[in-house]
GROMACS .gro file of N, CA, C and O in nm:
model
  380
    1ILE      N    1   7.089  21.882  -6.071
    1ILE     CA    2   7.044  21.944  -6.195
    1ILE      C    3   7.001  21.836  -6.294
    1ILE      O    4   6.896  21.848  -6.356
    2ALA      N    5   7.080  21.732  -6.304
    2ALA     CA    6   7.045  21.623  -6.396
    2ALA      C    7   6.916  21.555  -6.352
    2ALA      O    8   6.831  21.523  -6.435
    3GLY      N    9   6.901  21.533  -6.223
    3GLY     CA   10   6.779  21.469  -6.172
    3GLY      C   11   6.656  21.555  -6.193
    3GLY      O   12   6.549  21.504  -6.230
    4LEU      N   13   6.669  21.685  -6.172
    4LEU     CA   14   6.556  21.775  -6.193
    4LEU      C   15   6.520  21.783  -6.341
    4LEU      O   16   6.402  21.780  -6.377
    5THR      N   17   6.621  21.790  -6.426
    5THR     CA   18   6.597  21.795  -6.571
    5THR      C   19   6.528  21.668  -6.619
    5THR      O   20   6.430  21.674  -6.694
    6ALA      N   21   6.575  21.553  -6.571
    6ALA     CA   22   6.514  21.425  -6.610
    6ALA      C   23   6.371  21.415  -6.557
    6ALA      O   24   6.282  21.365  -6.626
    7SER      N   25   6.350  21.463  -6.436
    7SER     CA   26   6.214  21.459  -6.378
    7SER      C   27   6.118  21.541  -6.462
    7SER      O   28   6.007  21.497  -6.493
    8LEU      N   29   6.160  21.661  -6.501
    8LEU     CA   30   6.074  21.746  -6.585
    8LEU      C   31   6.048  21.680  -6.721
    8LEU      O   32   5.935  21.681  -6.770
    9ALA      N   33   6.151  21.622  -6.779
    9ALA     CA   34   6.137  21.556  -6.910
    9ALA      C   35   6.041  21.438  -6.904
    9ALA      O   36   5.979  21.404  -7.005
   10ASN      N   37   6.027  21.379  -6.786
   10ASN     CA   38   5.939  21.262  -6.770
   10ASN      C   39   5.804  21.299  -6.710
   10ASN      O   40   5.729  21.212  -6.666
   11GLY      N   41   5.772  21.427  -6.709
   11GLY     CA   42   5.639  21.471  -6.667
   11GLY      C   43   5.614  21.476  -6.518
   11GLY      O   44   5.499  21.483  -6.475
   12VAL      N   45   5.718  21.474  -6.439
   12VAL     CA   46   5.702  21.481  -6.294
   12VAL      C   47   5.658  21.623  -6.258
   12VAL      O   48   5.713  21.720  -6.307
   13ASN      N   49   5.558  21.636  -6.171
   13ASN     CA   50   5.506  21.766  -6.130
   13ASN      C   51   5.551  21.809  -5.991
   13ASN      O   52   5.552  21.927  -5.959
   14ILE      N   53   5.584  21.712  -5.907
   14ILE     CA   54   5.622  21.740  -5.768
   14ILE      C   55   5.748  21.660  -5.737
   14ILE      O   56   5.755  21.541  -5.768
   15VAL      N   57   5.847  21.727  -5.676
   15VAL     CA   58   5.969  21.657  -5.637
   15VAL      C   59   5.998  21.682  -5.489
   15VAL      O   60   5.968  21.789  -5.436
   16HIS      N   61   6.054  21.583  -5.426
   16HIS     CA   62   6.101  21.593  -5.288
   16HIS      C   63   6.249  21.560  -5.292
   16HIS      O   64   6.286  21.449  -5.328
   17ILE      N   65   6.330  21.656  -5.257
   17ILE     CA   66   6.475  21.642  -5.265
   17ILE      C   67   6.529  21.622  -5.124
   17ILE      O   68   6.497  21.698  -5.033
   18TYR      N   69   6.612  21.519  -5.109
   18TYR     CA   70   6.678  21.491  -4.983
   18TYR      C   71   6.827  21.492  -5.012
   18TYR      O   72   6.874  21.423  -5.102
   19SER      N   73   6.902  21.568  -4.935
   19SER     CA   74   7.045  21.582  -4.958
   19SER      C   75   7.122  21.568  -4.828
   19SER      O   76   7.076  21.613  -4.724
   20ASP      N   77   7.240  21.506  -4.837
   20ASP     CA   78   7.324  21.498  -4.718
   20ASP      C   79   7.417  21.620  -4.708
   20ASP      O   80   7.500  21.627  -4.619
   21SER      N   81   7.402  21.715  -4.799
   21SER     CA   82   7.481  21.837  -4.793
   21SER      C   83   7.398  21.951  -4.734
   21SER      O   84   7.316  22.013  -4.803
   22GLN      N   85   7.421  21.977  -4.607
   22GLN     CA   86   7.348  22.085  -4.541
   22GLN      C   87   7.381  22.219  -4.608
   22GLN      O   88   7.293  22.304  -4.623
   23LEU      N   89   7.505  22.237  -4.650
   23LEU     CA   90   7.545  22.360  -4.716
   23LEU      C   91   7.464  22.384  -4.843
   23LEU      O   92   7.408  22.493  -4.863
   24ILE      N   93   7.451  22.283  -4.927
   24ILE     CA   94   7.377  22.298  -5.052
   24ILE      C   95   7.229  22.326  -5.024
   24ILE      O   96   7.169  22.414  -5.086
   25VAL      N   97   7.171  22.254  -4.930
   25VAL     CA   98   7.030  22.277  -4.897
   25VAL      C   99   7.009  22.420  -4.851
   25VAL      O  100   6.917  22.489  -4.897
   26LYS      N  101   7.096  22.468  -4.764
   26LYS     CA  102   7.080  22.604  -4.713
   26LYS      C  103   7.108  22.709  -4.820
   26LYS      O  104   7.048  22.816  -4.818
   27GLN      N  105   7.195  22.678  -4.914
   27GLN     CA  106   7.219  22.771  -5.024
   27GLN      C  107   7.099  22.776  -5.119
   27GLN      O  108   7.060  22.883  -5.164
   28ILE      N  109   7.040  22.662  -5.147
   28ILE     CA  110   6.923  22.656  -5.237
   28ILE      C  111   6.803  22.725  -5.172
   28ILE      O  112   6.729  22.798  -5.238
   29THR      N  113   6.786  22.705  -5.042
   29THR     CA  114   6.670  22.764  -4.973
   29THR      C  115   6.692  22.910  -4.936
   29THR      O  116   6.599  22.977  -4.890
   30GLY      N  117   6.812  22.960  -4.955
   30GLY     CA  118   6.841  23.100  -4.927
   30GLY      C  119   6.884  23.128  -4.784
   30GLY      O  120   6.906  23.243  -4.748
   31ALA      N  121   6.900  23.024  -4.703
   31ALA     CA  122   6.944  23.044  -4.564
   31ALA      C  123   7.091  23.084  -4.557
   31ALA      O  124   7.131  23.154  -4.464
   32PHE      N  125   7.171  23.036  -4.654
   32PHE     CA  126   7.313  23.072  -4.662
   32PHE      C  127   7.338  23.146  -4.792
   32PHE      O  128   7.277  23.114  -4.895
   33LYS      N  129   7.431  23.237  -4.788
   33LYS     CA  130   7.474  23.310  -4.907
   33LYS      C  131   7.569  23.222  -4.988
   33LYS      O  132   7.646  23.144  -4.932
   34VAL      N  133   7.563  23.236  -5.120
   34VAL     CA  134   7.655  23.165  -5.209
   34VAL      C  135   7.759  23.265  -5.255
   34VAL      O  136   7.725  23.370  -5.308
   35ASN      N  137   7.886  23.232  -5.233
   35ASN     CA  138   7.993  23.326  -5.266
   35ASN      C  139   8.064  23.296  -5.398
   35ASN      O  140   8.100  23.387  -5.470
   36LYS      N  141   8.085  23.168  -5.429
   36LYS     CA  142   8.158  23.132  -5.550
   36LYS      C  143   8.069  23.150  -5.673
   36LYS      O  144   7.956  23.104  -5.675
   37ILE      N  145   8.123  23.214  -5.775
   37ILE     CA  146   8.047  23.240  -5.897
   37ILE      C  147   7.995  23.111  -5.959
   37ILE      O  148   7.878  23.104  -6.000
   38SER      N  149   8.079  23.008  -5.965
   38SER     CA  150   8.034  22.881  -6.025
   38SER      C  151   7.918  22.822  -5.947
   38SER      O  152   7.826  22.764  -6.005
   39MET      N  153   7.920  22.836  -5.815
   39MET     CA  154   7.811  22.783  -5.733
   39MET      C  155   7.685  22.868  -5.747
   39MET      O  156   7.574  22.815  -5.742
   40ILE      N  157   7.701  22.997  -5.766
   40ILE     CA  158   7.585  23.084  -5.790
   40ILE      C  159   7.514  23.041  -5.917
   40ILE      O  160   7.391  23.032  -5.921
   41GLU      N  161   7.592  23.009  -6.021
   41GLU     CA  162   7.533  22.964  -6.148
   41GLU      C  163   7.457  22.834  -6.130
   41GLU      O  164   7.347  22.818  -6.182
   42HIS      N  165   7.514  22.741  -6.054
   42HIS     CA  166   7.445  22.613  -6.028
   42HIS      C  167   7.319  22.636  -5.946
   42HIS      O  168   7.214  22.579  -5.976
   43ARG      N  169   7.328  22.718  -5.842
   43ARG     CA  170   7.212  22.747  -5.759
   43ARG      C  171   7.100  22.810  -5.842
   43ARG      O  172   6.984  22.770  -5.833
   44ASP      N  173   7.137  22.905  -5.928
   44ASP     CA  174   7.037  22.971  -6.012
   44ASP      C  175   6.971  22.873  -6.108
   44ASP      O  176   6.851  22.879  -6.132
   45LYS      N  177   7.049  22.779  -6.162
   45LYS     CA  178   6.994  22.677  -6.253
   45LYS      C  179   6.897  22.587  -6.177
   45LYS      O  180   6.788  22.554  -6.226
   46VAL      N  181   6.935  22.546  -6.056
   46VAL     CA  182   6.847  22.462  -5.974
   46VAL      C  183   6.717  22.535  -5.945
   46VAL      O  184   6.608  22.478  -5.960
   47LEU      N  185   6.725  22.661  -5.906
   47LEU     CA  186   6.603  22.738  -5.877
   47LEU      C  187   6.516  22.755  -6.001
   47LEU      O  188   6.393  22.747  -5.993
   48GLU      N  189   6.580  22.776  -6.115
   48GLU     CA  190   6.506  22.787  -6.242
   48GLU      C  191   6.430  22.657  -6.270
   48GLU      O  192   6.312  22.659  -6.308
   49LEU      N  193   6.495  22.544  -6.248
   49LEU     CA  194   6.430  22.414  -6.270
   49LEU      C  195   6.319  22.390  -6.167
   49LEU      O  196   6.210  22.345  -6.203
   50LEU      N  197   6.347  22.420  -6.040
   50LEU     CA  198   6.247  22.399  -5.936
   50LEU      C  199   6.121  22.479  -5.961
   50LEU      O  200   6.010  22.433  -5.932
   51ASN      N  201   6.135  22.597  -6.016
   51ASN     CA  202   6.019  22.682  -6.045
   51ASN      C  203   5.928  22.624  -6.153
   51ASN      O  204   5.815  22.670  -6.169
   52GLN      N  205   5.976  22.522  -6.225
   52GLN     CA  206   5.894  22.460  -6.328
   52GLN      C  207   5.804  22.349  -6.272
   52GLN      O  208   5.718  22.298  -6.342
   53PHE      N  209   5.826  22.312  -6.147
   53PHE     CA  210   5.743  22.210  -6.083
   53PHE      C  211   5.622  22.276  -6.017
   53PHE      O  212   5.627  22.392  -5.978
   54ASP      N  213   5.514  22.200  -6.004
   54ASP     CA  214   5.397  22.249  -5.932
   54ASP      C  215   5.429  22.270  -5.785
   54ASP      O  216   5.379  22.362  -5.721
   55ASP      N  217   5.514  22.182  -5.731
   55ASP     CA  218   5.553  22.191  -5.591
   55ASP      C  219   5.682  22.113  -5.572
   55ASP      O  220   5.712  22.021  -5.649
   56TYR      N  221   5.757  22.151  -5.470
   56TYR     CA  222   5.880  22.079  -5.437
   56TYR      C  223   5.913  22.100  -5.291
   56TYR      O  224   5.865  22.193  -5.227
   57SER      N  225   5.996  22.011  -5.240
   57SER     CA  226   6.052  22.029  -5.106
   57SER      C  227   6.198  21.991  -5.113
   57SER      O  228   6.240  21.912  -5.199
   58ILE      N  229   6.277  22.048  -5.025
   58ILE     CA  230   6.418  22.013  -5.016
   58ILE      C  231   6.453  22.003  -4.869
   58ILE      O  232   6.419  22.091  -4.790
   59LYS      N  233   6.515  21.892  -4.832
   59LYS     CA  234   6.542  21.865  -4.691
   59LYS      C  235   6.681  21.807  -4.675
   59LYS      O  236   6.724  21.724  -4.754
   60TRP      N  237   6.748  21.850  -4.569
   60TRP     CA  238   6.879  21.795  -4.535
   60TRP      C  239   6.862  21.670  -4.451
   60TRP      O  240   6.786  21.667  -4.355
   61ILE      N  241   6.932  21.564  -4.491
   61ILE     CA  242   6.935  21.439  -4.416
   61ILE      C  243   7.082  21.410  -4.385
   61ILE      O  244   7.162  21.393  -4.477
   62PRO      N  245   7.119  21.407  -4.258
   62PRO     CA  246   7.259  21.377  -4.226
   62PRO      C  247   7.301  21.243  -4.286
   62PRO      O  248   7.222  21.148  -4.291
   63ARG      N  249   7.423  21.238  -4.336
   63ARG     CA  250   7.472  21.117  -4.404
   63ARG      C  251   7.458  20.993  -4.318
   63ARG      O  252   7.421  20.886  -4.367
   64HIS      N  253   7.483  21.004  -4.188
   64HIS     CA  254   7.474  20.885  -4.101
   64HIS      C  255   7.331  20.835  -4.088
   64HIS      O  256   7.309  20.722  -4.047
   65GLU      N  257   7.233  20.915  -4.124
   65GLU     CA  258   7.094  20.872  -4.122
   65GLU      C  259   7.048  20.822  -4.259
   65GLU      O  260   6.932  20.787  -4.276
   66ASN      N  261   7.137  20.822  -4.354
   66ASN     CA  262   7.100  20.788  -4.492
   66ASN      C  263   7.207  20.700  -4.555
   66ASN      O  264   7.249  20.722  -4.668
   67LYS      N  265   7.249  20.599  -4.482
   67LYS     CA  266   7.360  20.514  -4.526
   67LYS      C  267   7.330  20.439  -4.656
   67LYS      O  268   7.417  20.421  -4.739
   68ARG      N  269   7.207  20.398  -4.675
   68ARG     CA  270   7.172  20.321  -4.796
   68ARG      C  271   7.190  20.408  -4.922
   68ARG      O  272   7.249  20.364  -5.019
   69ALA      N  273   7.140  20.531  -4.918
   69ALA     CA  274   7.154  20.620  -5.033
   69ALA      C  275   7.301  20.652  -5.058
   69ALA      O  276   7.347  20.653  -5.173
   70ASP      N  277   7.377  20.674  -4.952
   70ASP     CA  278   7.519  20.702  -4.966
   70ASP      C  279   7.591  20.583  -5.030
   70ASP      O  280   7.676  20.600  -5.118
   71ALA      N  281   7.554  20.463  -4.990
   71ALA     CA  282   7.616  20.342  -5.047
   71ALA      C  283   7.582  20.329  -5.195
   71ALA      O  284   7.668  20.292  -5.276
   72LEU      N  285   7.458  20.360  -5.233
   72LEU     CA  286   7.419  20.351  -5.375
   72LEU      C  287   7.497  20.451  -5.461
   72LEU      O  288   7.542  20.417  -5.569
   73VAL      N  289   7.513  20.571  -5.410
   73VAL     CA  290   7.590  20.672  -5.485
   73VAL      C  291   7.734  20.626  -5.500
   73VAL      O  292   7.793  20.637  -5.609
   74ASN      N  293   7.793  20.573  -5.394
   74ASN     CA  294   7.930  20.525  -5.403
   74ASN      C  295   7.944  20.411  -5.503
   74ASN      O  296   8.043  20.403  -5.575
   75GLU      N  297   7.844  20.323  -5.512
   75GLU     CA  298   7.846  20.215  -5.611
   75GLU      C  299   7.852  20.272  -5.753
   75GLU      O  300   7.922  20.221  -5.838
   76ILE      N  301   7.776  20.377  -5.776
   76ILE     CA  302   7.775  20.439  -5.909
   76ILE      C  303   7.911  20.499  -5.941
   76ILE      O  304   7.966  20.478  -6.049
   77PHE      N  305   7.968  20.573  -5.846
   77PHE     CA  306   8.099  20.633  -5.869
   77PHE      C  307   8.206  20.528  -5.888
   77PHE      O  308   8.291  20.541  -5.974
   78ILE      N  309   8.203  20.422  -5.808
   78ILE     CA  310   8.301  20.315  -5.821
   78ILE      C  311   8.288  20.250  -5.958
   78ILE      O  312   8.387  20.218  -6.023
   79GLY      N  313   8.164  20.232  -6.006
   79GLY     CA  314   8.141  20.174  -6.138
   79GLY      C  315   8.198  20.260  -6.250
   79GLY      O  316   8.229  20.212  -6.358
   80LYS      N  317   8.214  20.389  -6.223
   80LYS     CA  318   8.271  20.480  -6.322
   80LYS      C  319   8.418  20.508  -6.292
   80LYS      O  320   8.475  20.604  -6.341
   81ASN      N  321   8.480  20.419  -6.212
   81ASN     CA  322   8.620  20.432  -6.174
   81ASN      C  323   8.650  20.561  -6.098
   81ASN      O  324   8.759  20.615  -6.105
   82LYS      N  325   8.551  20.612  -6.030
   82LYS     CA  326   8.570  20.728  -5.943
   82LYS      C  327   8.515  20.688  -5.808
   82LYS      O  328   8.427  20.604  -5.799
   83LYS      N  329   8.566  20.745  -5.704
   83LYS     CA  330   8.514  20.712  -5.573
   83LYS      C  331   8.478  20.839  -5.499
   83LYS      O  332   8.553  20.933  -5.496
   84CYS      N  333   8.361  20.840  -5.444
   84CYS     CA  334   8.311  20.955  -5.369
   84CYS      C  335   8.345  20.931  -5.223
   84CYS      O  336   8.273  20.862  -5.152
   85THR      N  337   8.459  20.982  -5.179
   85THR     CA  338   8.500  20.963  -5.040
   85THR      C  339   8.546  21.095  -4.982
   85THR      O  340   8.580  21.188  -5.055
   86LYS      N  341   8.549  21.099  -4.853
   86LYS     CA  342   8.603  21.216  -4.786
   86LYS      C  343   8.754  21.215  -4.802
   86LYS      O  344   8.818  21.109  -4.800
   87LYS      N  345   8.811  21.332  -4.821
   87LYS     CA  346   8.956  21.342  -4.831
   87LYS      C  347   9.015  21.316  -4.693
   87LYS      O  348   8.963  21.363  -4.593
   88ASN      N  349   9.122  21.241  -4.692
   88ASN     CA  350   9.190  21.216  -4.566
   88ASN      C  351   9.294  21.324  -4.543
   88ASN      O  352   9.386  21.339  -4.622
   89HIS      N  353   9.276  21.397  -4.439
   89HIS     CA  354   9.370  21.503  -4.404
   89HIS      C  355   9.450  21.455  -4.284
   89HIS      O  356   9.393  21.430  -4.177
   90LYS      N  357   9.579  21.441  -4.303
   90LYS     CA  358   9.663  21.398  -4.193
   90LYS      C  359   9.707  21.520  -4.115
   90LYS      O  360   9.755  21.617  -4.172
   91ARG      N  361   9.692  21.511  -3.986
   91ARG     CA  362   9.738  21.618  -3.898
   91ARG      C  363   9.883  21.591  -3.862
   91ARG      O  364   9.922  21.477  -3.839
   92PRO      N  365   9.962  21.696  -3.857
   92PRO     CA  366  10.101  21.676  -3.814
   92PRO      C  367  10.105  21.621  -3.672
   92PRO      O  368  10.026  21.661  -3.587
   93GLN      N  369  10.195  21.529  -3.650
   93GLN     CA  370  10.208  21.471  -3.517
   93GLN      C  371  10.283  21.566  -3.427
   93GLN      O  372  10.381  21.629  -3.468
   94LYS      N  373  10.238  21.578  -3.304
   94LYS     CA  374  10.305  21.662  -3.206
   94LYS      C  375  10.426  21.587  -3.152
   94LYS      O  376  10.421  21.466  -3.131
   95LYS      N  377  10.532  21.660  -3.132
   95LYS     CA  378  10.654  21.596  -3.080
   95LYS      C  379  10.668  21.620  -2.933
   95LYS      O  380  10.623  21.711  -2.877
   0.00000   0.00000   0.00000
């Protein structure tokens, strides 16, 4: 949302969005249903912003194929004392 808003404010007419979240891409494109109210609001805001562009595309890129972008995002989060990492879920050990 912030990127789309900034793009519009800077006169961008066409955007190409690449995301490592297949769920978000499919929710934005309508392939998957959005169930959570908060996510519906975000999806609707994204669609409202996208409709202001002359053209746009949105594509899923698996994280392992986009390591450089993932590293840059992590640098930003680390700089803000937050870290964007997968939660570690420990499985109970079998006896």
